[in-house]
JSON list of N, CA and C in Angstrom, two decimals:
[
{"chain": "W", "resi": 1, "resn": "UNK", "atom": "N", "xyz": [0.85, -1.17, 0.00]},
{"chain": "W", "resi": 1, "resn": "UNK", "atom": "CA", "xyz": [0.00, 0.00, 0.00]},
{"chain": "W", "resi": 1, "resn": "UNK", "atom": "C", "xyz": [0.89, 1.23, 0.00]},
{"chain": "W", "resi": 2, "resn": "UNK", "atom": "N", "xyz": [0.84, 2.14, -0.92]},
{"chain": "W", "resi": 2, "resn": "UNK", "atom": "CA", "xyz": [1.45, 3.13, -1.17]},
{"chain": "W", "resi": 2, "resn": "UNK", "atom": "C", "xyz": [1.57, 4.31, -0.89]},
{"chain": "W", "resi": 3, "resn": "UNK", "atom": "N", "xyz": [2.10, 5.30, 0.56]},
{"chain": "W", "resi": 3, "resn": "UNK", "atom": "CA", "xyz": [1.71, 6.38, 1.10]},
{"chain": "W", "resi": 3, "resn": "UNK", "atom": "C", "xyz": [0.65, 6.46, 1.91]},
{"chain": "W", "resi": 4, "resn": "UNK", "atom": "N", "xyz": [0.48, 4.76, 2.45]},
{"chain": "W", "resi": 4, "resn": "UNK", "atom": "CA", "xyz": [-0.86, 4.77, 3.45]},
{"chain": "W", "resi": 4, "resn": "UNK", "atom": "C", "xyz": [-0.04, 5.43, 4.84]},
{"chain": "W", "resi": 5, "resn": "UNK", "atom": "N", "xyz": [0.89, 5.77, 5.00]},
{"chain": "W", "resi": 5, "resn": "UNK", "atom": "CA", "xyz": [1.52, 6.35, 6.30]},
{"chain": "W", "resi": 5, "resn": "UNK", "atom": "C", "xyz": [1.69, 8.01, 6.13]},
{"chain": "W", "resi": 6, "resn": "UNK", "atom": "N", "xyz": [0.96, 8.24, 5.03]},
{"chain": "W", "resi": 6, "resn": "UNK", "atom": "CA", "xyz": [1.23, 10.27, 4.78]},
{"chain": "W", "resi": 6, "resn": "UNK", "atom": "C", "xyz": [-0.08, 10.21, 5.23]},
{"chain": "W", "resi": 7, "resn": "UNK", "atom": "N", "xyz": [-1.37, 9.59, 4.83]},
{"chain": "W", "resi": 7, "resn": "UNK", "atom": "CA", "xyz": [-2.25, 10.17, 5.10]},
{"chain": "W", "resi": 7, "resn": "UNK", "atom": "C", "xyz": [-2.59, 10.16, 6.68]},
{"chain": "W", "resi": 8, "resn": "UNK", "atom": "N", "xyz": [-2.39, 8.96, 7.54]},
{"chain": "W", "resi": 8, "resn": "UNK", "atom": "CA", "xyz": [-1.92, 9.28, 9.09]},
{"chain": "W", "resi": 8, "resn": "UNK", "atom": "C", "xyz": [-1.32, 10.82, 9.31]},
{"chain": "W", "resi": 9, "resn": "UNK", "atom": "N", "xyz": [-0.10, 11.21, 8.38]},
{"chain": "W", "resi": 9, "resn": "UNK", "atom": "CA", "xyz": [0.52, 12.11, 9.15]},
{"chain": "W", "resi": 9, "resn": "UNK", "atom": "C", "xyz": [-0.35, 13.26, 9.07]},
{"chain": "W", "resi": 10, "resn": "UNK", "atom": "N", "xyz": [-1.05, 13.39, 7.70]},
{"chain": "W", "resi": 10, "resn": "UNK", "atom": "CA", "xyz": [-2.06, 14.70, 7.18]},
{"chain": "W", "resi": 10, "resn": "UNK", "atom": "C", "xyz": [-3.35, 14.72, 8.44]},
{"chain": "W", "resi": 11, "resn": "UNK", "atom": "N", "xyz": [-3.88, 13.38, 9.00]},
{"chain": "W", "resi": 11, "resn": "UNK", "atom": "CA", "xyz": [-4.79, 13.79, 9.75]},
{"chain": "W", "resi": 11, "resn": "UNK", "atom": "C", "xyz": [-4.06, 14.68, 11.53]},
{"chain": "W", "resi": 12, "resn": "UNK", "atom": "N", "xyz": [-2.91, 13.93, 11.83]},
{"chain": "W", "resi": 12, "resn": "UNK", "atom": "CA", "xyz": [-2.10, 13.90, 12.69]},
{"chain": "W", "resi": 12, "resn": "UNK", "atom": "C", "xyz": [-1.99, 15.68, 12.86]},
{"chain": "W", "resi": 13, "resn": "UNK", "atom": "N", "xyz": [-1.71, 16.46, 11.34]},
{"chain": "W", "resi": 13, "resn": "UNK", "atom": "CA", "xyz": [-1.20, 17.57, 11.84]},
{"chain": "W", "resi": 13, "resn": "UNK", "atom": "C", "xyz": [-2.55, 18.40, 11.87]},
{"chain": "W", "resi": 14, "resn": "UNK", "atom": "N", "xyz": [-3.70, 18.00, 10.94]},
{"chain": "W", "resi": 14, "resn": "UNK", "atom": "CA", "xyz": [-4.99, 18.88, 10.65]},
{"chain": "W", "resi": 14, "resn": "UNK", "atom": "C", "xyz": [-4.63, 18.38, 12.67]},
{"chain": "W", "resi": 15, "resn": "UNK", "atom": "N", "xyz": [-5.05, 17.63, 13.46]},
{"chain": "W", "resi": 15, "resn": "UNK", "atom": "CA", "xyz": [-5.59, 18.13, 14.74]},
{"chain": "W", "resi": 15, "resn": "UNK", "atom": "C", "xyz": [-4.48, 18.21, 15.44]},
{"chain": "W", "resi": 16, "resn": "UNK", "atom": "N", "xyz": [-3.30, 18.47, 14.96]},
{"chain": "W", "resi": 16, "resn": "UNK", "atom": "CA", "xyz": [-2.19, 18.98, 15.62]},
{"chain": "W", "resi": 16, "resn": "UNK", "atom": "C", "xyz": [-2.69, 20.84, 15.27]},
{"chain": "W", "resi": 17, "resn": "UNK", "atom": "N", "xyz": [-2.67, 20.95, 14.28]},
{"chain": "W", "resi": 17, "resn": "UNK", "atom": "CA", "xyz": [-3.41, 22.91, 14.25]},
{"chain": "W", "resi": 17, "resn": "UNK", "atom": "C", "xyz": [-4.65, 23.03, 14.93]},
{"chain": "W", "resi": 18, "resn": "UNK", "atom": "N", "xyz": [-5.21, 22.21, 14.77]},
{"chain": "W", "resi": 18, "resn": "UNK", "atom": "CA", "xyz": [-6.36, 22.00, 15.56]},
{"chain": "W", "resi": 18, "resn": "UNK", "atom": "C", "xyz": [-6.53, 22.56, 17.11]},
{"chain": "W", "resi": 19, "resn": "UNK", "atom": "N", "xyz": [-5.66, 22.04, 17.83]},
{"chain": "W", "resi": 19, "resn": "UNK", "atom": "CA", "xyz": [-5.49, 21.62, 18.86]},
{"chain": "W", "resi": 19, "resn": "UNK", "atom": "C", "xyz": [-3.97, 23.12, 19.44]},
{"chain": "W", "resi": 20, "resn": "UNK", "atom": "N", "xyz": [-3.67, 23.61, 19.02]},
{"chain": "W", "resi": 20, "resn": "UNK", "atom": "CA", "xyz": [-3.02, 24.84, 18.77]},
{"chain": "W", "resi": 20, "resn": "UNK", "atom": "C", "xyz": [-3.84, 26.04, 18.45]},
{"chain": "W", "resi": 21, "resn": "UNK", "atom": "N", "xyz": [-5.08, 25.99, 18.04]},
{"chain": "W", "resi": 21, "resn": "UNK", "atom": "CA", "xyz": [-5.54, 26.99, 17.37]},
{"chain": "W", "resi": 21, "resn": "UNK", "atom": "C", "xyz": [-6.39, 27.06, 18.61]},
{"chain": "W", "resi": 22, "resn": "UNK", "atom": "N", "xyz": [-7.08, 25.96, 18.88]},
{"chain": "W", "resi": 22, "resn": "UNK", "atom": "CA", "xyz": [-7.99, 25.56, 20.80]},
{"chain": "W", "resi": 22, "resn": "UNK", "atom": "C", "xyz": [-7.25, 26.29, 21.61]},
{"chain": "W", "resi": 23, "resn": "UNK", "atom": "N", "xyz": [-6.44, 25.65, 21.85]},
{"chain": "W", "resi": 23, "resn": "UNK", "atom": "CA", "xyz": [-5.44, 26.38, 23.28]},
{"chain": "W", "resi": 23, "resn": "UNK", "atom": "C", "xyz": [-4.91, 27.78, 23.19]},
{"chain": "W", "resi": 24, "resn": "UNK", "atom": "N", "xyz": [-4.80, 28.30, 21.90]},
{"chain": "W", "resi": 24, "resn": "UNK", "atom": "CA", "xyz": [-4.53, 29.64, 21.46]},
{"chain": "W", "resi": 24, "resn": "UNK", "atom": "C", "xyz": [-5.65, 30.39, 22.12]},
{"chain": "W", "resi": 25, "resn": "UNK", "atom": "N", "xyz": [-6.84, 30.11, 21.97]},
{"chain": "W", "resi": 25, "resn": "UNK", "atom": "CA", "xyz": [-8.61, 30.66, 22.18]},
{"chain": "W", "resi": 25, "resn": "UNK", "atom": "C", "xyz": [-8.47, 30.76, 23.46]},
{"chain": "W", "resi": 26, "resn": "UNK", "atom": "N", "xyz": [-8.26, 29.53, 23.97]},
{"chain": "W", "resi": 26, "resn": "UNK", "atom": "CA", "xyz": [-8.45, 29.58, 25.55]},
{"chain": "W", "resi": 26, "resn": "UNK", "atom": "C", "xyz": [-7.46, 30.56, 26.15]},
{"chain": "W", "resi": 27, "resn": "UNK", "atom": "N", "xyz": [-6.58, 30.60, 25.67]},
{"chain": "W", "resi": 27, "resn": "UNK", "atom": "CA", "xyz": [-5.17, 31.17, 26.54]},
{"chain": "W", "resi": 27, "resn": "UNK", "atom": "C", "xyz": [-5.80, 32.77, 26.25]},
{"chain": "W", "resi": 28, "resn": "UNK", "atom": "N", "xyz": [-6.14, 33.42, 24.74]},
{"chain": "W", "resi": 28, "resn": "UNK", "atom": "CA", "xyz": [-6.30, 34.61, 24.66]},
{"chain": "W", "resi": 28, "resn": "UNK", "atom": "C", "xyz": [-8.03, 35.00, 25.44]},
{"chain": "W", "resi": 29, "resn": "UNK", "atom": "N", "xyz": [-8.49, 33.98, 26.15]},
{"chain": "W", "resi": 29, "resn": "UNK", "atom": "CA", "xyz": [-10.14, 34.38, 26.56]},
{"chain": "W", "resi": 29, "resn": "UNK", "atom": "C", "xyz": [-9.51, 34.75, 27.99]},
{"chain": "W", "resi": 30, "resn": "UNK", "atom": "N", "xyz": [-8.49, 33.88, 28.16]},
{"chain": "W", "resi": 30, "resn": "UNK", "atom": "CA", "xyz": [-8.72, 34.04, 30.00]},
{"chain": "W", "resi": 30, "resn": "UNK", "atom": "C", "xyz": [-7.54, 35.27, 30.10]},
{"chain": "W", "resi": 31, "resn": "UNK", "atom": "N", "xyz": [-6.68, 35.36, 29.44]},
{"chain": "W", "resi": 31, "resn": "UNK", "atom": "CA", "xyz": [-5.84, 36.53, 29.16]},
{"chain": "W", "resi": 31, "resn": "UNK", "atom": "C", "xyz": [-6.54, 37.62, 29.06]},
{"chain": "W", "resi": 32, "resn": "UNK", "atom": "N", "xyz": [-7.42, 37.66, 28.17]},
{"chain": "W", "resi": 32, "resn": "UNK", "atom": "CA", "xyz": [-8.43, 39.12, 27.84]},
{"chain": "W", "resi": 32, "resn": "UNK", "atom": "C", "xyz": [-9.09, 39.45, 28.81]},
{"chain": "W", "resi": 33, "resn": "UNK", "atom": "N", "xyz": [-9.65, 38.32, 30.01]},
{"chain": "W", "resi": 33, "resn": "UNK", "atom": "CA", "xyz": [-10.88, 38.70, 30.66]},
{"chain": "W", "resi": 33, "resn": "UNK", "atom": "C", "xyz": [-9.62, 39.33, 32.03]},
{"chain": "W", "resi": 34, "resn": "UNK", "atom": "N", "xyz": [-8.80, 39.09, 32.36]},
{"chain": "W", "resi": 34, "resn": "UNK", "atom": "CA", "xyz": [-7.28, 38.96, 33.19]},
{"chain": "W", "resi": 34, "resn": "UNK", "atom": "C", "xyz": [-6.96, 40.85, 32.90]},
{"chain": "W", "resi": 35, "resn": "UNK", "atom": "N", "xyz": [-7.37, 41.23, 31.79]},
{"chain": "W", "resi": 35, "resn": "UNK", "atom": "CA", "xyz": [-7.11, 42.45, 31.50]},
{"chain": "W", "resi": 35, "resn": "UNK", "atom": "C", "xyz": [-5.82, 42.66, 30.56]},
{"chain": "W", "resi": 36, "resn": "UNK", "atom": "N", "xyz": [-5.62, 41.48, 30.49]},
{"chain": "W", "resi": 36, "resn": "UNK", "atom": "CA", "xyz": [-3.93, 41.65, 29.98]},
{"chain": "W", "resi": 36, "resn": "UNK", "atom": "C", "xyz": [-4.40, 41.27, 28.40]},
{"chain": "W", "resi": 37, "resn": "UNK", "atom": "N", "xyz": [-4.70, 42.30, 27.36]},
{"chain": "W", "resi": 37, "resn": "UNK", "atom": "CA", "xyz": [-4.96, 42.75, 25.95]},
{"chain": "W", "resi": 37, "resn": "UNK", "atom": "C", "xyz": [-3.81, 42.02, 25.53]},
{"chain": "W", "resi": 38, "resn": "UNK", "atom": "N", "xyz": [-2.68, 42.86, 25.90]},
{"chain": "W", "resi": 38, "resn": "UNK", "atom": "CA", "xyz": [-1.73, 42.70, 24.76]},
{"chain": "W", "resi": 38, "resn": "UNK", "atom": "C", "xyz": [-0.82, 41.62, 24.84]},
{"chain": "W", "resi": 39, "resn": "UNK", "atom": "N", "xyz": [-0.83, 40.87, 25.99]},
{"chain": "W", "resi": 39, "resn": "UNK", "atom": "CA", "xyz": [-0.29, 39.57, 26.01]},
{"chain": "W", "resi": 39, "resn": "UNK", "atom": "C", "xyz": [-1.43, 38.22, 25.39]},
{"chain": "W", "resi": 40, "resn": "UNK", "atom": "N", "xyz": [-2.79, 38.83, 25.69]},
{"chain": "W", "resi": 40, "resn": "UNK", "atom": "CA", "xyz": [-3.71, 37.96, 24.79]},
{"chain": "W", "resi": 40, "resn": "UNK", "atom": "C", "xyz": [-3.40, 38.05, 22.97]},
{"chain": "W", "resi": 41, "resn": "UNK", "atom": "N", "xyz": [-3.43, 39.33, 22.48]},
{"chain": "W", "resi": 41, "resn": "UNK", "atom": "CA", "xyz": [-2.73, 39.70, 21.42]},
{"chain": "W", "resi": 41, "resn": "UNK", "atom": "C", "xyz": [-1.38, 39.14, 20.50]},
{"chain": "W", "resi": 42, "resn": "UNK", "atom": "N", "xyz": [-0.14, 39.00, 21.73]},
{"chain": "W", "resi": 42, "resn": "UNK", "atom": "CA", "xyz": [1.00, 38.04, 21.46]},
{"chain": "W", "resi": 42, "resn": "UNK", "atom": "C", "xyz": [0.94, 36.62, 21.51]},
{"chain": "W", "resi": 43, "resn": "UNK", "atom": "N", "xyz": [-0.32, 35.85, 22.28]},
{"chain": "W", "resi": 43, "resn": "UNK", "atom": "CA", "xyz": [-0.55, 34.58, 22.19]},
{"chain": "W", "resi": 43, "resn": "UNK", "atom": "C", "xyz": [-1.12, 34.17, 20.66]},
{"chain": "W", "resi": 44, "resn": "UNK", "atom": "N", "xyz": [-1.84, 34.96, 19.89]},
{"chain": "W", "resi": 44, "resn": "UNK", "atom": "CA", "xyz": [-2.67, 34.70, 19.06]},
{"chain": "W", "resi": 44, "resn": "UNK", "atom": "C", "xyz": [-1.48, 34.77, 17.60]},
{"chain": "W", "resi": 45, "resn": "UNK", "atom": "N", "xyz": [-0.40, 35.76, 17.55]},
{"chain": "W", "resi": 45, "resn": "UNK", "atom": "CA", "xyz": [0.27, 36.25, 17.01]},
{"chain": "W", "resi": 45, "resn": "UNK", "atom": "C", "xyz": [1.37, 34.86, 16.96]},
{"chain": "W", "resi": 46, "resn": "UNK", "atom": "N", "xyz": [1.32, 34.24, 18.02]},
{"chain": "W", "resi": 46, "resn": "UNK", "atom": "CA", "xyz": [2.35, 33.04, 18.22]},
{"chain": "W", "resi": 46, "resn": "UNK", "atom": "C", "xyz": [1.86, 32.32, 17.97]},
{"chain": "W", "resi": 47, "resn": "UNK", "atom": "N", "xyz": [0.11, 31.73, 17.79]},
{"chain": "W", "resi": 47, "resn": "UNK", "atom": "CA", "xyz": [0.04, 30.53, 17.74]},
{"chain": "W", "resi": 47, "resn": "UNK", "atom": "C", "xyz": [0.43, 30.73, 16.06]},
{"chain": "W", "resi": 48, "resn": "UNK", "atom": "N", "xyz": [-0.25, 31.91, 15.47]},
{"chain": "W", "resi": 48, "resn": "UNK", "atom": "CA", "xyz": [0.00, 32.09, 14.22]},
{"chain": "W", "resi": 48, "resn": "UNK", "atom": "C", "xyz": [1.24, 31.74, 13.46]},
{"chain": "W", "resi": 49, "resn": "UNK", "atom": "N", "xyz": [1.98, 32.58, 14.10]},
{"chain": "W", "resi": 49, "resn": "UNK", "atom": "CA", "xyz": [3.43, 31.88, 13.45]},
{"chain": "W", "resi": 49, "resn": "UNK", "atom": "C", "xyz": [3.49, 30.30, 13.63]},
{"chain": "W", "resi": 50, "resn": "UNK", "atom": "N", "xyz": [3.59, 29.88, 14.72]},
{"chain": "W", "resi": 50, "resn": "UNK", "atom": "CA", "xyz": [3.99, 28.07, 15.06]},
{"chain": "W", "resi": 50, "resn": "UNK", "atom": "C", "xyz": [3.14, 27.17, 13.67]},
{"chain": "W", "resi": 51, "resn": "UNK", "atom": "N", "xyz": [1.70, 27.61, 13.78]},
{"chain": "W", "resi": 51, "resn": "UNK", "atom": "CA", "xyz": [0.92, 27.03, 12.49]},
{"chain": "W", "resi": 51, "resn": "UNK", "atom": "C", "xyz": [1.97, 27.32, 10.79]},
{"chain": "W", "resi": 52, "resn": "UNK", "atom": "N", "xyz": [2.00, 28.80, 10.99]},
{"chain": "W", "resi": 52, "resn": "UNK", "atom": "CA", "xyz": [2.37, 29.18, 9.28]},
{"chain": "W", "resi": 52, "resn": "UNK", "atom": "C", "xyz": [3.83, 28.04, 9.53]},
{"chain": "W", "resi": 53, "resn": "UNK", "atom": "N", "xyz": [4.73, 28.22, 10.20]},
{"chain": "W", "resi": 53, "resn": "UNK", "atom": "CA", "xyz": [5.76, 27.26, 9.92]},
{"chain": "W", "resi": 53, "resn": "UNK", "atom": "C", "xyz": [5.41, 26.34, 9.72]},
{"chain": "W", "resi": 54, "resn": "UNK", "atom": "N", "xyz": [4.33, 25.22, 10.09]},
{"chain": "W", "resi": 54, "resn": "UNK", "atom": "CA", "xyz": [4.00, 23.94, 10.24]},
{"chain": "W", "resi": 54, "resn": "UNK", "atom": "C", "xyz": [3.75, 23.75, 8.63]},
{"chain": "W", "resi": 55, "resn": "UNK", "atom": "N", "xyz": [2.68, 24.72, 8.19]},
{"chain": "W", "resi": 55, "resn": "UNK", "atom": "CA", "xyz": [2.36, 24.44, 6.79]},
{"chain": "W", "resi": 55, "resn": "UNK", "atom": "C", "xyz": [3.43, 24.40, 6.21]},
{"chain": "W", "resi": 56, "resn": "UNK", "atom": "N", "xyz": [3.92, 25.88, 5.84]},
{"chain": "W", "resi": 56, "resn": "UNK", "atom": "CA", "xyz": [5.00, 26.03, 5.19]},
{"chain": "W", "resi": 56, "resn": "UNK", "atom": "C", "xyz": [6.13, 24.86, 5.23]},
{"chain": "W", "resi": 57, "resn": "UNK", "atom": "N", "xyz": [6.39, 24.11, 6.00]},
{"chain": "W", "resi": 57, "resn": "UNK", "atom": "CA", "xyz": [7.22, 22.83, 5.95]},
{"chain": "W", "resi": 57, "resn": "UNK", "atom": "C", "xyz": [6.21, 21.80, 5.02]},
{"chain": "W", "resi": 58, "resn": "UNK", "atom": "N", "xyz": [5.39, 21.68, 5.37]},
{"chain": "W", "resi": 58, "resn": "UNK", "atom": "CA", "xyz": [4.48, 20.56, 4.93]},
{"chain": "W", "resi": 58, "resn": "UNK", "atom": "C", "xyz": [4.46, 20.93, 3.20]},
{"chain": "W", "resi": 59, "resn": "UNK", "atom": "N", "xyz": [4.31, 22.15, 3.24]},
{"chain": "W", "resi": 59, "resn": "UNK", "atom": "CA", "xyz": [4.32, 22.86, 1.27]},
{"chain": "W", "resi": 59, "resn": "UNK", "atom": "C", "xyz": [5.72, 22.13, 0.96]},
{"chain": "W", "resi": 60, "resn": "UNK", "atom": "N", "xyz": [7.05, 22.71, 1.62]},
{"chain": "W", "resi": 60, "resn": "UNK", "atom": "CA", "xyz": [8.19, 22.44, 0.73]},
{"chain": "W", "resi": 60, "resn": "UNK", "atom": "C", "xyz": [8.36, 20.96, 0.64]},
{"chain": "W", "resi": 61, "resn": "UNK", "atom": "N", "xyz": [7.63, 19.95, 1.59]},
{"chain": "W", "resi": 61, "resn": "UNK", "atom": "CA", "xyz": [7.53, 18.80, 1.23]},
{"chain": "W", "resi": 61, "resn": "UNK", "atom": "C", "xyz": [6.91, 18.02, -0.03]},
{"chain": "W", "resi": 62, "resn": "UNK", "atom": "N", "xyz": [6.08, 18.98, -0.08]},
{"chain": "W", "resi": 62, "resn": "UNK", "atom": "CA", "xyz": [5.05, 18.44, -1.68]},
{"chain": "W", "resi": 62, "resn": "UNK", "atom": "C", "xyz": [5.94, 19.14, -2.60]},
{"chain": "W", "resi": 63, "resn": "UNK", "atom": "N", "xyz": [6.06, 20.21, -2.63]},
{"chain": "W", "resi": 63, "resn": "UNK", "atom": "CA", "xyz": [6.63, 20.57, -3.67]},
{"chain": "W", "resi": 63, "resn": "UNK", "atom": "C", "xyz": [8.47, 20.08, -3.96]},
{"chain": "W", "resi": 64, "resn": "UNK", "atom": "N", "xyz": [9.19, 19.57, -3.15]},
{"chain": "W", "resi": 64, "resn": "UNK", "atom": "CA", "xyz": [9.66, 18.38, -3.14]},
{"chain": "W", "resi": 64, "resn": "UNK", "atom": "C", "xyz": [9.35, 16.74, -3.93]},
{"chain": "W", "resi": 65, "resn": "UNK", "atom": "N", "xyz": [8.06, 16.37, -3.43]},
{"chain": "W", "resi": 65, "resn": "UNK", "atom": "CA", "xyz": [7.68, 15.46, -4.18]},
{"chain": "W", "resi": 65, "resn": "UNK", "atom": "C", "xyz": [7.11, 15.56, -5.37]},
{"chain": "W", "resi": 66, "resn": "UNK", "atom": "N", "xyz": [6.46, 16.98, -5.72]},
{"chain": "W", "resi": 66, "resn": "UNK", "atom": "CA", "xyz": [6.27, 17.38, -7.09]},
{"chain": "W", "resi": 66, "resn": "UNK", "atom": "C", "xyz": [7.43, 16.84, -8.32]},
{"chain": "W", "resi": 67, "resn": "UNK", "atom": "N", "xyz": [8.60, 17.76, -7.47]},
{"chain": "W", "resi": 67, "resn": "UNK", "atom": "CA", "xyz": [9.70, 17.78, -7.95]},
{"chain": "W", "resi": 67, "resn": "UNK", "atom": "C", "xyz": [9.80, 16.36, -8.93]},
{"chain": "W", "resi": 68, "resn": "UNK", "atom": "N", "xyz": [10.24, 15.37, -7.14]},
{"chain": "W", "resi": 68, "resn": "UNK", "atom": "CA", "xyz": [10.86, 13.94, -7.81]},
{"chain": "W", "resi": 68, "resn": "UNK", "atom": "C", "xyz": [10.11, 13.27, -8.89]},
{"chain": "W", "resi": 69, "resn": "UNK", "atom": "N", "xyz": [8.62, 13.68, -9.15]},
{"chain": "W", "resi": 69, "resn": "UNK", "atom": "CA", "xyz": [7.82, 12.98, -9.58]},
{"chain": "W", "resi": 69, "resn": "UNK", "atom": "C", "xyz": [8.26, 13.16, -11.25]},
{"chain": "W", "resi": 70, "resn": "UNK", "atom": "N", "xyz": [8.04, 14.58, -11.20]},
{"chain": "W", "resi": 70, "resn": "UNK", "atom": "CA", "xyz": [8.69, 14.64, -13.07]},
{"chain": "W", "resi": 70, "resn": "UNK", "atom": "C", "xyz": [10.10, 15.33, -13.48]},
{"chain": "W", "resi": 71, "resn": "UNK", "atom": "N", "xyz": [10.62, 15.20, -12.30]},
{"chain": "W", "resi": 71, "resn": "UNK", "atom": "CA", "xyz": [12.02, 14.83, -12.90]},
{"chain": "W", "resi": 71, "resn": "UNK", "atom": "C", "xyz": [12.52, 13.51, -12.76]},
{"chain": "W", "resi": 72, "resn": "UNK", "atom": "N", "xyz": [11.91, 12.61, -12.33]},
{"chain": "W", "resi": 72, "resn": "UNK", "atom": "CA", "xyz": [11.83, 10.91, -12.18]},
{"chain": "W", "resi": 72, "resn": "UNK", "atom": "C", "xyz": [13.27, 10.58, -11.36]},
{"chain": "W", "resi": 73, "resn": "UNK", "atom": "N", "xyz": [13.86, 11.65, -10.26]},
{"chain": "W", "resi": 73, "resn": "UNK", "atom": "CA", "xyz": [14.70, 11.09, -9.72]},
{"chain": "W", "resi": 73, "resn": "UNK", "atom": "C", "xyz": [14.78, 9.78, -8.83]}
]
């Protein structure tokens, strides 16, 4: 079976952001209600980045395998 272990990893990271994007919410609700704006502000700003890297790795991987595919390395 061929790449039956990518699609594990694809569900793995959808609730790996998932689950980052949750705790992001929670952290900026009880932060906001705490009074503290702008540290709720920098949580949201961080989960942001941690996600965009996640993708962005996951892109240069396909486009990687794009690659090998028709240049038949």
């Amino acid at each position: 079976f061929r790449g039956g272990n990518s699609m594990i990893t694809n569900y793995a990271l959808m609730f790996q952001i998932a689950g980052i994007g949750v705790i992001a919410a929670i952290i900026h609700a009880v932060l906001k209600k705490a009074g503290q704006e702008e540290f709720a502000t920098w949580t949201i700003i961080t989960a942001f980045i941690i996600v965009f890297f996640q993708v962005i790795t996951k892109a240069g991987d396909l486009f990687n395998k794009v690659r090998d595919v028709f240049l038949f390395h």
